[in-house]
Coordinates of C-alpha atoms and ligand atoms in Angstrom, one line a residue:
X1 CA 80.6 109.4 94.1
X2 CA 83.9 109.1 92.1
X3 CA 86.3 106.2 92.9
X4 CA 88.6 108.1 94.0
X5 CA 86.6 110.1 96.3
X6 CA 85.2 106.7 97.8
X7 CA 88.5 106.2 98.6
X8 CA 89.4 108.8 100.5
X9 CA 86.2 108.8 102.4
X10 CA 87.2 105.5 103.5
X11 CA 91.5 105.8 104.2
X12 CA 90.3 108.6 106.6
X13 CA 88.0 106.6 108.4
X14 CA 89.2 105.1 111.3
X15 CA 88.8 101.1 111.8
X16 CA 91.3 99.0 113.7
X17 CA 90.6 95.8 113.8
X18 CA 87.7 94.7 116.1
X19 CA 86.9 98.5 116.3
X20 CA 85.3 98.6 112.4
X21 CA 82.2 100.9 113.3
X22 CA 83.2 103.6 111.2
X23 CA 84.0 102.3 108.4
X24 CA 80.9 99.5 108.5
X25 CA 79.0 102.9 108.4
X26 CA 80.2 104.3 105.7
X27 CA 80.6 100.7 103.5
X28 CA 76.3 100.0 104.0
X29 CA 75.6 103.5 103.1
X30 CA 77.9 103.2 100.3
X31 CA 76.9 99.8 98.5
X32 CA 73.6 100.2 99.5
X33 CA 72.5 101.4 95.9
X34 CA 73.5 98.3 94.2
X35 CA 72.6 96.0 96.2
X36 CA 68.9 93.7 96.9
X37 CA 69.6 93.6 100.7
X38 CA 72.2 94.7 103.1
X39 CA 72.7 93.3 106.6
X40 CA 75.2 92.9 109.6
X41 CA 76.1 89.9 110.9
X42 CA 76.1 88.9 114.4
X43 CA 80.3 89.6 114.7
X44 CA 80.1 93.1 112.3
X45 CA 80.4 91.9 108.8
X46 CA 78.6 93.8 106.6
X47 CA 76.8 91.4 103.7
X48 CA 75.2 93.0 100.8
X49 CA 73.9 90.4 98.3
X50 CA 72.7 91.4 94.7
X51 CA 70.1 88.2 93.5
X52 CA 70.9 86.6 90.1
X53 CA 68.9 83.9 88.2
X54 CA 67.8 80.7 90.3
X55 CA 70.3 78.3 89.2
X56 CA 73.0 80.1 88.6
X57 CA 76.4 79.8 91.1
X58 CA 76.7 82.0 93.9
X59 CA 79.9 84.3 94.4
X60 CA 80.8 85.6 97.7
X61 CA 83.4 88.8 97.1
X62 CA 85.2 89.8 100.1
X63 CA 87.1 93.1 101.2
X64 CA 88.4 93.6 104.6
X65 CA 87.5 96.6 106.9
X66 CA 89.9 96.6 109.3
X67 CA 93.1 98.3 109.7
X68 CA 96.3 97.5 111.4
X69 CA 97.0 99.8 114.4
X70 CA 97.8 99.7 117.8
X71 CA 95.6 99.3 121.5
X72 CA 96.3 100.9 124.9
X73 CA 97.2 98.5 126.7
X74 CA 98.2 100.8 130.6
X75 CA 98.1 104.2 131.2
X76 CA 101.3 105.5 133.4
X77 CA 101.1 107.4 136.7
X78 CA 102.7 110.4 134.7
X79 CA 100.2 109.5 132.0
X80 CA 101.5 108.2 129.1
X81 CA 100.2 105.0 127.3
X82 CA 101.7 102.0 126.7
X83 CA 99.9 100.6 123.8
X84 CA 100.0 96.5 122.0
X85 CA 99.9 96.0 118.7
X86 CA 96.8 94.9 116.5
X87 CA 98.4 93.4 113.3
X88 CA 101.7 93.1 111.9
X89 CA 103.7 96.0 112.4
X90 CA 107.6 96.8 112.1
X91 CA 108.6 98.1 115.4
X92 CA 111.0 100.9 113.2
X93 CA 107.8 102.5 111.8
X94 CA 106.5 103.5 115.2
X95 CA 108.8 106.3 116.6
X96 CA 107.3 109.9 116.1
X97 CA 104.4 108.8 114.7
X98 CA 101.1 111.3 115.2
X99 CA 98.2 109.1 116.0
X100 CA 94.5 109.4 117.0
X101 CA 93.8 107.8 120.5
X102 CA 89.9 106.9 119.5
X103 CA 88.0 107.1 123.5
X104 CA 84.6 106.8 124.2
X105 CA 83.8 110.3 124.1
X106 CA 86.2 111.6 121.0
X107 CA 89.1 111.1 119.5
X108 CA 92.8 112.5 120.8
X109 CA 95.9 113.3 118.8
X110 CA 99.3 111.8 120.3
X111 CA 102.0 111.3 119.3
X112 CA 104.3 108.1 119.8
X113 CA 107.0 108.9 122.2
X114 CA 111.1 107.4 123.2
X115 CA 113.7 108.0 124.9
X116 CA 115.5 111.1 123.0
X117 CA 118.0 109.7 120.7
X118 CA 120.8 112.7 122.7
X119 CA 120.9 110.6 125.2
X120 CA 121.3 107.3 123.9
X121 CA 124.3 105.2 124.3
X122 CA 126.3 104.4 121.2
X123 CA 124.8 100.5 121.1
X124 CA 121.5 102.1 122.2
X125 CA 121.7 103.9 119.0
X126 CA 121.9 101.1 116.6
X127 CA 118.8 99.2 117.8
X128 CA 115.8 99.2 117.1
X129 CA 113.4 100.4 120.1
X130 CA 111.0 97.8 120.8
X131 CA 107.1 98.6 121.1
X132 CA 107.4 97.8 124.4
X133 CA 109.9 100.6 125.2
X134 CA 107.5 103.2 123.4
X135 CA 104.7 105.5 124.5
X136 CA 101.5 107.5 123.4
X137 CA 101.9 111.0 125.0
X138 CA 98.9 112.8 124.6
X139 CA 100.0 115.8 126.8
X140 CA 98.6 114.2 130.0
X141 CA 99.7 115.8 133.3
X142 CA 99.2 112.2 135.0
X143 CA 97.2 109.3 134.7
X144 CA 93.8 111.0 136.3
X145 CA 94.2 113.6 133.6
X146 CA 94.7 111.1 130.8
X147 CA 91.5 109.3 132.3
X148 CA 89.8 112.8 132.2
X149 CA 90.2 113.1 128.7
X150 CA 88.5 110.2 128.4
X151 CA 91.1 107.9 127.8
X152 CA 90.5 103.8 129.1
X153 CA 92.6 100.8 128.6
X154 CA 91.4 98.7 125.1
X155 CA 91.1 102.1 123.6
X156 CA 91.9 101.6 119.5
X157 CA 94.7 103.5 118.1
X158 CA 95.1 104.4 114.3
X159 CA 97.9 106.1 112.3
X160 CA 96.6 110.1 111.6
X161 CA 97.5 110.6 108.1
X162 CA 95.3 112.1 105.8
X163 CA 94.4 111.2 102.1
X164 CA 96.6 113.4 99.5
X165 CA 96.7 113.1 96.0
X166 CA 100.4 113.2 94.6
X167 CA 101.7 113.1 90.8
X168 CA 99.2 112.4 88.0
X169 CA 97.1 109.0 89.0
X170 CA 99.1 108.2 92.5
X171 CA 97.7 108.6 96.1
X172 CA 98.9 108.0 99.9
X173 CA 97.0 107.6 102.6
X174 CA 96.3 105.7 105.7
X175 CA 95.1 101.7 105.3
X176 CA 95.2 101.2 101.9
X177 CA 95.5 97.8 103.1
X178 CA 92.7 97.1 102.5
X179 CA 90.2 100.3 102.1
X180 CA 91.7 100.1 98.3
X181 CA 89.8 97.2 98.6
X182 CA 86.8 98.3 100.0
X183 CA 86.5 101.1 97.4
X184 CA 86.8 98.5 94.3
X185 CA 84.3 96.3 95.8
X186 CA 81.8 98.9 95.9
X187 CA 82.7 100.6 92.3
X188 CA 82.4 97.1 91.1
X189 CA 78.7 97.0 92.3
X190 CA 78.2 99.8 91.3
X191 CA 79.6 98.8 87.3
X192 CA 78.0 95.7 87.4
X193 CA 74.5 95.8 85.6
X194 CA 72.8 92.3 85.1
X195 CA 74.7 89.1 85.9
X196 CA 73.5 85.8 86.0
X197 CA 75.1 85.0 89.8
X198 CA 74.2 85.9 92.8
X199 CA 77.0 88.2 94.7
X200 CA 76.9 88.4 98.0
X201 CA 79.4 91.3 99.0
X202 CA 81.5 91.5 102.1
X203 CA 82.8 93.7 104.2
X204 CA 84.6 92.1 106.6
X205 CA 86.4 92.4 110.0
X206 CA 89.4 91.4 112.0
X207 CA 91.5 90.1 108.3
X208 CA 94.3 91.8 110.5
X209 CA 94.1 89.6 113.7
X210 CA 93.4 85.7 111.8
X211 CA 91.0 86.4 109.0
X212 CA 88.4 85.8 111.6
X213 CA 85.7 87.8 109.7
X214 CA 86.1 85.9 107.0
X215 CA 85.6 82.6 108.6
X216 CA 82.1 83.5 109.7
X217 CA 80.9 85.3 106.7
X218 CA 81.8 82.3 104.3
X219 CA 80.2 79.9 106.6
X220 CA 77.1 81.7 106.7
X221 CA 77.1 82.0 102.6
X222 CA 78.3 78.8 101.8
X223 CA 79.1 80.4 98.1
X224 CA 80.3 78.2 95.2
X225 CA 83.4 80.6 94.2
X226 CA 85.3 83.1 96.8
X227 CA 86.9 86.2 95.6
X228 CA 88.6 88.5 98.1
X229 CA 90.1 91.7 97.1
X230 CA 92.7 92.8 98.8
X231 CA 96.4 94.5 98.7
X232 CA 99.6 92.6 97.6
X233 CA 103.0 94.7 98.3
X234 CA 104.5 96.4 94.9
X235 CA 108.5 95.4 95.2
X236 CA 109.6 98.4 92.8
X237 CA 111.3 100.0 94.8
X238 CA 114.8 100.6 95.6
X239 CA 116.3 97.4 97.5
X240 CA 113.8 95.1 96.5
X241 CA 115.0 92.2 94.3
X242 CA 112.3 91.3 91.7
X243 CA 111.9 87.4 93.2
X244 CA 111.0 88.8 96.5
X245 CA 108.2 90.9 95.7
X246 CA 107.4 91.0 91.7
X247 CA 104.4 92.5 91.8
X248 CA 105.3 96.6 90.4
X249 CA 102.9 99.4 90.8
X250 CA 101.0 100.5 87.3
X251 CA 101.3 97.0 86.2
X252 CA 97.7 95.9 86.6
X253 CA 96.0 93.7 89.5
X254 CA 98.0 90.8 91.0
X255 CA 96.8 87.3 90.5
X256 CA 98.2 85.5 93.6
X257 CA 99.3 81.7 92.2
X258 CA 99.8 80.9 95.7
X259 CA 100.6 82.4 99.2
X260 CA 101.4 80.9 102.8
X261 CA 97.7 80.0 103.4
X262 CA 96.1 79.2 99.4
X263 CA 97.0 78.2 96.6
X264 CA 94.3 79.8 94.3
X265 CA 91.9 77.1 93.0
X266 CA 93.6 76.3 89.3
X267 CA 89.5 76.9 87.7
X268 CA 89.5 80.4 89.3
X269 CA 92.7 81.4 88.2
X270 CA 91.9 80.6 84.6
X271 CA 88.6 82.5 85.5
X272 CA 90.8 85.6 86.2
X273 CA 93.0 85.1 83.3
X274 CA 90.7 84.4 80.3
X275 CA 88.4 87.6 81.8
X276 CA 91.8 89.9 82.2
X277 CA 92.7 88.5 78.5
X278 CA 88.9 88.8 76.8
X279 CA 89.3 92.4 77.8
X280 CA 92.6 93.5 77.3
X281 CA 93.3 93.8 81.2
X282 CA 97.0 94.2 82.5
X283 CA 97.7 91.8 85.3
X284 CA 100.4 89.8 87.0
X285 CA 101.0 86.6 88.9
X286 CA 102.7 86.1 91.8
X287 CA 103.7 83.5 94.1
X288 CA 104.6 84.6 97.8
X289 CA 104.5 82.2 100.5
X290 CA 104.6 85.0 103.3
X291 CA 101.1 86.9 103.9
X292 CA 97.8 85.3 103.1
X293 CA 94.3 86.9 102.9
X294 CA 90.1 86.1 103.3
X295 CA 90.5 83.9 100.3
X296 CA 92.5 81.4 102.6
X297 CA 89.7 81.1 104.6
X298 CA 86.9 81.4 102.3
X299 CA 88.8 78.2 100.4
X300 CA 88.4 76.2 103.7
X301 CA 84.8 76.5 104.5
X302 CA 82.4 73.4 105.2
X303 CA 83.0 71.1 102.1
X304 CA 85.5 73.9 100.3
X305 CA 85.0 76.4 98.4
X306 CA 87.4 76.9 95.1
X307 CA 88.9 80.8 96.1
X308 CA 91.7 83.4 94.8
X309 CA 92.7 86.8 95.2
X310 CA 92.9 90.1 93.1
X311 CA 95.6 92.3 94.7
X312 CA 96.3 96.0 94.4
X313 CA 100.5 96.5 94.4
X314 CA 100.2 98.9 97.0
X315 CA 103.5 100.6 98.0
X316 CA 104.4 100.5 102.2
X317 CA 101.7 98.8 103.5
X318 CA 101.7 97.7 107.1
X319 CA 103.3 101.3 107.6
X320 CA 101.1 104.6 108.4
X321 CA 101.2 105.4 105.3
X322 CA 100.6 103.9 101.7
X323 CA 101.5 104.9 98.5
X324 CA 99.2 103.5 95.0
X325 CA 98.2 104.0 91.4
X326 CA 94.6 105.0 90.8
X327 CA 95.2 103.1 87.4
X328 CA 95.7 99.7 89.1
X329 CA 92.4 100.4 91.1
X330 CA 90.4 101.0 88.1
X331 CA 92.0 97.9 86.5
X332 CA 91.3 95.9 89.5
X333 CA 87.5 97.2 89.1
X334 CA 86.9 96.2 85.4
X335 CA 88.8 92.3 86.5
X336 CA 86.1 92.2 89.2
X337 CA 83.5 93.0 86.9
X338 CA 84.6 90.9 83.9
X339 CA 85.2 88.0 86.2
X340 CA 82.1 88.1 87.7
X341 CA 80.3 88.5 84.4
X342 CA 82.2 84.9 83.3
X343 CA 81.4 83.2 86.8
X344 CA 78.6 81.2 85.2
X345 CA 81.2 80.1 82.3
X346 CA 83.4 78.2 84.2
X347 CA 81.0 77.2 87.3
Ligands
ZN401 ZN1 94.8 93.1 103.6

């Protein structure tokens, strides 16, 4: 299967965090062919690990499966839900939105309800509603008839928006952040022929909520170098000044220097660099002291283990929908693969 058509396989699959079933599904069956063994872990991880040569290092390459979304949290006596939130997300991005209400028995479109802005008072106006102030109406008559359909509280809730391909080598879809990832993990499996190291590849759960997935994986593998692969946000665009997000779409992968929860082991980033240089790879670095990613927590395991990230500038994430460059995929795919191949070099 083409890249591309990975990914869309996987933005369409529903997986907020701690509800990852589908998308575990679809990430064994699809690195399944390049891989020695494939397992789940006690908490959902999936682990995949292709053997290398005896003494060689062991690199543990990370992608979470999660998604932000939201959870419904009570169901009204007129039945509507009242939902939390799972991951950072902007209140303003909520209002209107069509979502999928994912029950035991199927899933249900709603859509995210508010008081009608013709009858807000002028103050009202300029605020932003809050979460807690909004609603899932999935045409209910009451709560009984919400519970008929099927619906319980703790149901997951995921943005419905559908893969689209747009302009020449651009997409948007739905959890980019960090199915992008996903889908360059398994194209790099799927590039990578013999290699001296043993990879074990990870899917992972719950990056949203505290890298939690993350934690347990690295802990099992104990690997020598961590590598997540994940989404960093691509600043061109208009109001963005350059120093608050520099990373620009079409630019390459993103070496992350540091964020708020690594500073990316100084032997690793020269990894990336001299592999992105060899082979005449576009890339940038950044340094942004806000979000983190697996890596962070990867770095911290047992006795440490020296970690970084490869980002994909990804345009609106931690919003229903994303926008990206197929290019900067592909380039993020032959850095994961060049890297790797050097692992042994520098390890
Ligand atoms: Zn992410």
């Amino acid at each position: 299967m083409k890249l591309v058509d990975v990914l869309e396989k996987l933005s369409n699959a529903c997986g907020v965090a701690g509800r990852e079933e589908e998308v575990r599904d679809l990430m064994k069956e699809l690195l399944k062919p390049n891989v020695d063994e494939i397992r789940e872990d006690k908490l959902g991880n999936v682990i995949g690990v292709k053997k290398g040569k005896k003494d060689a290092p062991t690199v543990m390459l990370a992608a979470h499966m999660d998604e932000i979304g939201l959870m419904v949290k009570n169901i009204t006596k007129e039945g509507f839900l009242q939902f939390a939130k799972i991951g950072g997300i902007d209140d303003r991005i909520l209002i209107a939105q069509k979502v999928l209400v994912h029950t035991d028995k199927r899933s249900i479109t709603g859509i995210i309800g508010s008081k009608p802005p013709h009858i807000l008072k002028e103050e009202e106006k300029k605020k932003v509603i809050e979460a807690d102030d909004l609603f899932i109406d999935v045409g209910a008559k009451d709560k009984q008839d919400a519970q008929k359909m099927g619906v319980r509280v703790g149901d997951a809730v995921s943005f419905d928006i559908k893969f689209t391909r747009v302009g020449k080598d651009t997409v948007v879809g739905k959890a980019f952040d960090d199915r992008v990832g996903c889908a360059a993990l398994i194209e790099t499996m799927r590039k990578l022929s013999k290699v001296d190291c043993t990879i074990y590849v990870v899917g992972t759960i719950q990056e949203e909520v505290g890298l939690r997935g993350a934690t347990i994986a690295a802990f099992q593998l104990y690997p020598d170098v961590g590598i997540a692969l994940d989404v960093t946000v691509a600043g061109d665009v208009p109001g963005v000044k350059e120093v608050e997000a520099p990373a620009k779409m079409r630019a390459g992968p993103a070496l992350t220097v540091a964020d708020a929860g690594l500073i990316t082991h100084p032997k690793v980033l020269r990894l990336f660099i001299d592999s992105a240089e060899e082979n005449k790879i576009p890339y940038q670095l950044e340094t942004g002291m806000r979000g983190t990613t697996d890596a962070a927590k990867i770095a911290l395991t047992k006795e440490g283990v020296p970690s970084g990230v490869i980002s994909i500038p990804t345009r609106y994430i931690h919003s229903p929908a994303s926008l990206l460059s197929l290019k900067d995929v592909e380039n993020t795919v032959k850095l994961a693969v060049a890297t790797i191949k050097n692992v042994s070099k520098y390890f």
